Amino acid sequence: MDKQVSFLDQLFDQGILHDSGVDGLYARSDLFEEVITRFEALAKSFGKDETSEAMVFPPGMPIKDFETSGYMKNFPHLAGTVHAFCGNDHDHAGLLQCLEVGEDWSENQKPTDVALTPAACYPLYPILARRGALPAEGAYVALQSYCFRHEPSRDPARMQMFRQREFVRAGSADQAIAFRETWKQRGQDIMKLLELPCTVDVANDPFFGRAGKMMGSSQREQELKFELLVPVNSAANPTACMSFNYHMDNFGKAWDIRQQDGSHAHTACVGFGLERIALALFRHHGMDVESWPAGVRKALWG
Ligand code: AMP
Ligand code: ZN
């Protein structure tokens, strides 16, 4: 049995997560949720003087905005869309018959206008765009969303449904870049408080296919994405628990978000993988939160 499986089994055995039968889809215990809530409070305290507003999104976003994001161009393999039964009585009888005999029952499942949100900041951009030009100071939003990525795995740190807490900056290139640099440092300061070993490194998103390889290299060359890595399952392959992203004016152009001078806004975001950070804490400090180091308990529980 490899180490990943044993960590997942340990989490199940301790009742921290509960198995659903589908890899990457787990019920969370109260304790796991409490650690996440405490972590979020800590993270929010770092950005509190700058944040102009906060939002929490549902796990689905408008399919139109999902299309605009370019997700199907870049990451079709990770995407999930919501379908619903759109048939008549006759079709319904057929569906029940298929279910009865264990056959494919999805013939009359048709696309709805909802996609599962793949990244917590995507639903924000169209909201900003609808408001008209950004104020001179830009926008600085704290947000949280459940996200879906179709990447089933027995690695407990690679879930199909998980939450990202993000801070998003929209404004000039200078504002976006300065934000990203500030949070790169803050991410490490937070991990120090949590007594978790970490490194920060340049990274790329898992773009699909052959063309995707080139996009990944170009993203790296331009240093558009950094990740903060913590050993969660293996020391050899640390897990990205935070990412620090500069999107240039790509999202500004895609959703038509404008600055005061009419030019497209530049955006940046910092994303905290909430489940991954909670798992890192359990991995490094043990399954019993009462016996976590005093400094860590103080950072989280005050
Ligand atoms: P990304 O948008 O890929 O940079 O993701 C932002 C953060 O979300 C990452 O740094 C991870 O901490 C977290 N994350 C990404 N994918 C997953 C996943 N499959 N399961 C759990 N957390 C994830
Ligand atoms: Zn983001």
Coordinates of C-alpha atoms and ligand atoms in Angstrom, one line a residue:
M1 CA 0.0 0.0 0.0
D2 CA 1.5 3.4 -0.9
K3 CA 1.8 6.4 1.3
Q4 CA -1.0 8.3 -0.4
V5 CA -3.6 5.6 0.2
S6 CA -2.5 5.2 3.7
F7 CA -2.9 9.0 4.4
L8 CA -6.4 8.8 2.9
D9 CA -7.2 5.7 4.9
Q10 CA -5.9 7.4 8.1
L11 CA -8.2 10.3 7.4
F12 CA -11.2 7.9 7.0
D13 CA -10.2 5.9 10.0
Q14 CA -10.0 9.0 12.2
G15 CA -13.3 10.3 10.9
I16 CA -11.8 13.5 9.5
L17 CA -13.1 12.7 6.1
H18 CA -15.7 10.2 5.1
D19 CA -15.6 8.0 2.0
S20 CA -18.3 8.4 -0.7
G21 CA -17.2 5.6 -3.0
V22 CA -16.0 8.2 -5.5
D23 CA -12.4 9.2 -5.4
G24 CA -12.0 12.9 -4.7
L25 CA -15.5 13.4 -3.3
Y26 CA -15.6 13.3 0.5
A27 CA -17.8 14.3 3.4
R28 CA -16.0 16.6 5.8
S29 CA -16.2 16.2 9.6
D30 CA -17.0 19.2 11.8
L31 CA -13.4 19.3 12.9
F32 CA -12.1 19.5 9.4
E33 CA -14.5 22.3 8.7
E34 CA -13.6 24.1 11.8
V35 CA -9.9 24.1 10.8
I36 CA -10.9 25.5 7.4
T37 CA -13.0 28.2 9.0
R38 CA -10.2 29.2 11.4
F39 CA -7.7 29.3 8.5
E40 CA -10.0 31.5 6.5
A41 CA -10.3 33.9 9.4
L42 CA -6.5 34.0 9.6
A43 CA -6.1 34.6 5.8
K44 CA -8.8 37.3 5.8
S45 CA -7.1 39.1 8.6
F46 CA -4.1 39.6 6.3
G47 CA -6.0 41.4 3.6
K48 CA -8.6 43.2 5.8
D49 CA -7.3 46.7 5.3
E50 CA -7.2 46.5 1.5
T51 CA -10.3 44.4 0.7
S52 CA -13.1 46.6 -0.6
E53 CA -15.8 43.8 -0.6
A54 CA -16.3 40.1 0.0
M55 CA -18.4 37.5 -1.9
V56 CA -19.1 33.8 -1.6
F57 CA -20.2 32.0 -4.8
P58 CA -22.3 28.9 -5.2
P59 CA -20.5 25.9 -6.8
G60 CA -22.0 26.7 -10.3
M61 CA -21.6 29.6 -12.6
P62 CA -23.4 30.8 -15.8
I63 CA -22.4 28.7 -18.7
K64 CA -22.0 31.8 -20.9
D65 CA -19.3 33.2 -18.5
F66 CA -17.7 29.8 -18.3
E67 CA -17.5 29.9 -22.1
T68 CA -16.0 33.4 -22.0
S69 CA -13.3 32.2 -19.6
G70 CA -11.7 30.0 -22.2
Y71 CA -11.8 27.0 -19.9
M72 CA -13.0 24.7 -22.6
K73 CA -10.1 25.8 -24.8
N74 CA -7.4 25.4 -22.1
F75 CA -8.7 22.7 -19.7
P76 CA -11.5 20.7 -21.3
H77 CA -10.4 17.6 -19.5
L78 CA -11.0 19.1 -16.1
A79 CA -14.4 20.8 -16.8
G80 CA -17.8 19.8 -15.5
T81 CA -21.1 21.0 -16.8
V82 CA -24.6 20.6 -15.4
H83 CA -27.2 18.6 -17.4
A84 CA -30.8 18.0 -16.5
F85 CA -33.6 15.8 -17.8
C86 CA -35.6 17.6 -20.5
G87 CA -37.8 14.8 -21.8
N88 CA -41.6 14.0 -21.8
D89 CA -43.5 11.2 -20.1
H90 CA -42.4 8.7 -22.7
D91 CA -38.8 9.7 -22.3
H92 CA -39.2 9.4 -18.6
A93 CA -40.5 5.9 -18.9
G94 CA -37.5 5.1 -21.0
L95 CA -35.1 6.6 -18.4
L96 CA -36.7 4.5 -15.6
Q97 CA -36.4 1.4 -17.8
C98 CA -32.7 2.1 -18.4
L99 CA -32.1 2.7 -14.7
E100 CA -33.9 -0.6 -13.9
V101 CA -31.6 -2.6 -16.2
G102 CA -28.4 -0.6 -15.5
E103 CA -28.2 0.9 -19.0
D104 CA -27.1 4.5 -19.9
W105 CA -30.0 6.7 -18.9
S106 CA -28.6 10.0 -20.0
E107 CA -30.2 10.3 -23.5
N108 CA -32.5 13.1 -22.4
Q109 CA -30.1 14.9 -20.1
K110 CA -29.6 18.2 -21.8
P111 CA -27.1 21.0 -21.0
T112 CA -28.4 23.6 -18.6
D113 CA -27.2 27.2 -18.4
V114 CA -24.9 26.2 -15.4
A115 CA -21.3 25.0 -15.4
L116 CA -19.5 23.8 -12.3
T117 CA -17.1 26.6 -11.3
P118 CA -13.6 25.5 -12.1
A119 CA -11.8 28.4 -10.4
A120 CA -13.2 30.6 -7.6
C121 CA -12.4 34.0 -9.3
Y122 CA -14.2 33.3 -12.6
P123 CA -17.7 34.3 -11.5
L124 CA -16.3 37.6 -10.2
Y125 CA -15.1 39.1 -13.5
P126 CA -18.5 39.4 -15.3
I127 CA -19.9 41.0 -12.1
L128 CA -17.1 43.6 -12.2
A129 CA -17.5 44.2 -15.9
R130 CA -21.3 44.9 -15.5
R131 CA -20.6 47.7 -13.1
G132 CA -18.8 49.8 -15.8
A133 CA -15.3 51.2 -15.5
L134 CA -13.4 50.3 -12.3
P135 CA -12.8 53.1 -9.8
A136 CA -9.3 54.7 -9.9
E137 CA -8.2 52.5 -7.0
G138 CA -9.3 49.4 -8.9
A139 CA -11.2 46.5 -7.2
Y140 CA -9.9 44.3 -4.3
V141 CA -12.3 41.4 -3.6
A142 CA -12.1 38.6 -1.0
L143 CA -14.1 35.6 -2.2
Q144 CA -14.7 31.9 -1.7
S145 CA -16.2 29.2 -3.9
Y146 CA -16.5 25.4 -4.2
C147 CA -14.7 24.4 -7.4
F148 CA -15.0 21.3 -9.5
R149 CA -12.2 19.7 -11.5
H150 CA -12.5 16.3 -13.0
E151 CA -9.3 14.8 -11.7
P152 CA -10.4 11.7 -9.6
S153 CA -7.5 10.5 -7.5
R154 CA -6.7 8.5 -4.3
D155 CA -4.4 11.4 -3.3
P156 CA -6.6 13.1 -0.7
A157 CA -5.1 16.5 -1.7
R158 CA -6.5 16.1 -5.2
M159 CA -10.2 16.3 -4.8
Q160 CA -12.9 16.7 -7.5
M161 CA -14.8 19.2 -5.3
F162 CA -12.9 21.5 -3.1
R163 CA -12.9 25.1 -2.0
Q164 CA -10.7 28.0 -2.9
R165 CA -10.4 31.2 -0.9
E166 CA -9.1 33.9 -3.1
F167 CA -8.2 37.5 -3.1
V168 CA -8.6 39.2 -6.5
R169 CA -7.1 42.5 -7.7
A170 CA -8.3 44.2 -10.8
G171 CA -6.9 47.5 -12.0
S172 CA -3.6 48.6 -13.6
A173 CA -0.7 46.3 -14.4
D174 CA 1.2 47.9 -11.5
Q175 CA -1.6 47.4 -9.1
A176 CA -2.0 43.7 -10.1
I177 CA 1.7 42.9 -10.0
A178 CA 2.3 44.7 -6.6
F179 CA -0.7 42.7 -5.2
R180 CA 0.7 39.4 -6.4
E181 CA 4.2 40.2 -4.9
T182 CA 2.6 41.2 -1.5
W183 CA 0.6 38.0 -1.3
K184 CA 3.5 35.8 -2.3
Q185 CA 5.2 37.0 0.8
R186 CA 2.1 36.9 2.9
G187 CA 1.5 33.3 1.9
Q188 CA 4.9 32.4 3.3
D189 CA 4.2 34.4 6.5
I190 CA 1.0 32.5 7.0
M191 CA 2.7 29.2 6.6
K192 CA 5.3 30.3 9.1
L193 CA 2.6 31.0 11.6
L194 CA 1.1 27.5 10.9
E195 CA 4.6 26.0 11.2
L196 CA 4.3 24.3 7.9
P197 CA 7.4 23.8 5.7
C198 CA 7.0 25.4 2.3
T199 CA 8.7 26.5 -0.8
V200 CA 7.5 29.0 -3.5
D201 CA 8.2 28.2 -7.1
V202 CA 7.2 29.3 -10.6
A203 CA 4.5 27.0 -12.0
N204 CA 2.2 26.4 -14.9
D205 CA -1.4 25.4 -15.3
P206 CA -2.2 21.9 -16.7
F207 CA -3.2 23.1 -20.2
F208 CA -4.7 20.4 -22.4
G209 CA -3.0 18.6 -25.3
R210 CA 0.0 19.4 -27.5
A211 CA -0.7 23.1 -27.9
G212 CA -1.2 23.2 -24.1
K213 CA 2.5 22.2 -23.5
M214 CA 3.6 25.4 -25.3
M215 CA 1.1 27.5 -23.3
G216 CA 2.5 26.0 -20.1
S217 CA 6.1 26.8 -21.1
S218 CA 5.1 30.3 -22.1
Q219 CA 3.3 30.9 -18.8
R220 CA 6.4 29.7 -17.0
E221 CA 8.8 31.9 -19.1
Q222 CA 6.7 34.9 -18.3
E223 CA 6.5 33.9 -14.6
L224 CA 2.7 34.4 -14.6
K225 CA 2.1 31.8 -12.0
F226 CA 3.8 30.9 -8.7
E227 CA 2.8 28.1 -6.3
L228 CA 3.5 27.6 -2.6
L229 CA 4.2 24.0 -2.1
V230 CA 4.0 21.9 1.1
P231 CA 4.7 18.2 1.5
V232 CA 1.3 16.7 2.1
N233 CA 1.5 13.1 0.8
S234 CA 5.2 12.8 -0.1
A235 CA 8.3 14.8 0.7
A236 CA 9.4 14.1 -2.9
N237 CA 6.3 15.6 -4.5
P238 CA 5.1 18.6 -2.4
T239 CA 1.5 19.8 -3.0
A240 CA 0.5 23.2 -4.3
C241 CA -1.5 24.7 -1.4
M242 CA -1.6 28.3 -2.7
S243 CA -1.2 29.9 -6.1
F244 CA -0.3 33.5 -7.0
N245 CA -1.4 34.4 -10.5
Y246 CA -1.0 37.4 -12.8
H247 CA -3.4 37.2 -15.8
M248 CA -2.2 40.3 -17.5
D249 CA -5.2 41.8 -19.3
N250 CA -6.5 38.5 -20.5
F251 CA -9.6 38.4 -18.3
G252 CA -10.0 42.2 -18.7
K253 CA -10.3 41.7 -22.4
A254 CA -12.4 38.5 -22.2
W255 CA -15.1 40.1 -20.0
D256 CA -14.4 43.7 -21.1
I257 CA -13.4 45.0 -17.7
R258 CA -12.2 48.6 -18.2
Q259 CA -10.0 51.0 -16.2
Q260 CA -10.9 54.7 -15.9
D261 CA -8.9 55.5 -19.0
G262 CA -10.8 53.0 -21.0
S263 CA -8.0 50.5 -21.3
H264 CA -8.6 46.9 -20.3
A265 CA -8.0 46.0 -16.6
H266 CA -5.2 43.8 -15.5
T267 CA -6.1 41.2 -12.9
A268 CA -4.2 39.0 -10.4
C269 CA -5.4 36.5 -7.8
V270 CA -4.1 34.5 -4.9
G271 CA -5.9 31.2 -4.4
F272 CA -5.7 29.2 -1.1
G273 CA -6.6 25.5 -1.5
L274 CA -8.6 25.2 1.7
E275 CA -8.8 21.4 1.9
R276 CA -5.1 21.1 1.0
I277 CA -4.1 23.5 3.8
A278 CA -6.3 21.7 6.3
L279 CA -4.7 18.4 5.1
A280 CA -1.2 19.8 5.4
L281 CA -2.0 20.8 9.0
F282 CA -3.3 17.3 9.9
R283 CA -0.3 15.7 8.2
H284 CA 2.3 17.8 9.9
H285 CA 0.8 18.3 13.3
G286 CA -1.2 15.1 13.8
M287 CA -4.8 14.0 13.8
D288 CA -5.5 15.4 17.2
V289 CA -5.9 19.2 17.0
E290 CA -5.7 19.6 20.8
S291 CA -2.1 18.5 20.6
W292 CA -1.0 20.8 17.7
P293 CA 1.9 23.1 18.6
A294 CA 0.9 26.1 20.8
G295 CA 1.9 28.6 18.2
V296 CA -0.3 27.0 15.6
R297 CA -3.3 26.8 17.9
K298 CA -2.8 30.4 18.8
A299 CA -2.7 31.5 15.1
L300 CA -5.9 29.6 14.4
W301 CA -7.9 29.8 17.6
G302 CA -6.4 33.0 19.0
Ligands
AMP1 P1 -5.2 26.8 -9.3 O1 -6.3 27.6 -9.8 O2 -4.9 25.5 -10.0 O3 -3.9 27.6 -9.1 O4 -5.6 26.3 -7.8 C1 -5.6 27.2 -6.7 C2 -5.4 26.3 -5.5 O5 -6.5 25.4 -5.4 C3 -4.2 25.4 -5.6 O6 -3.0 26.0 -5.1 C4 -4.6 24.3 -4.7 O7 -4.3 24.6 -3.3 C5 -6.1 24.2 -4.8 N1 -6.5 23.1 -5.7 C6 -6.3 23.0 -7.1 N2 -6.8 21.8 -7.5 C7 -7.2 21.1 -6.4 C8 -7.7 19.8 -6.2 N3 -8.0 19.0 -7.2 N4 -8.1 19.4 -5.0 C9 -7.9 20.3 -3.9 N5 -7.3 21.5 -4.0 C10 -7.0 21.9 -5.3
ZN2 ZN -8.2 33.1 -9.3

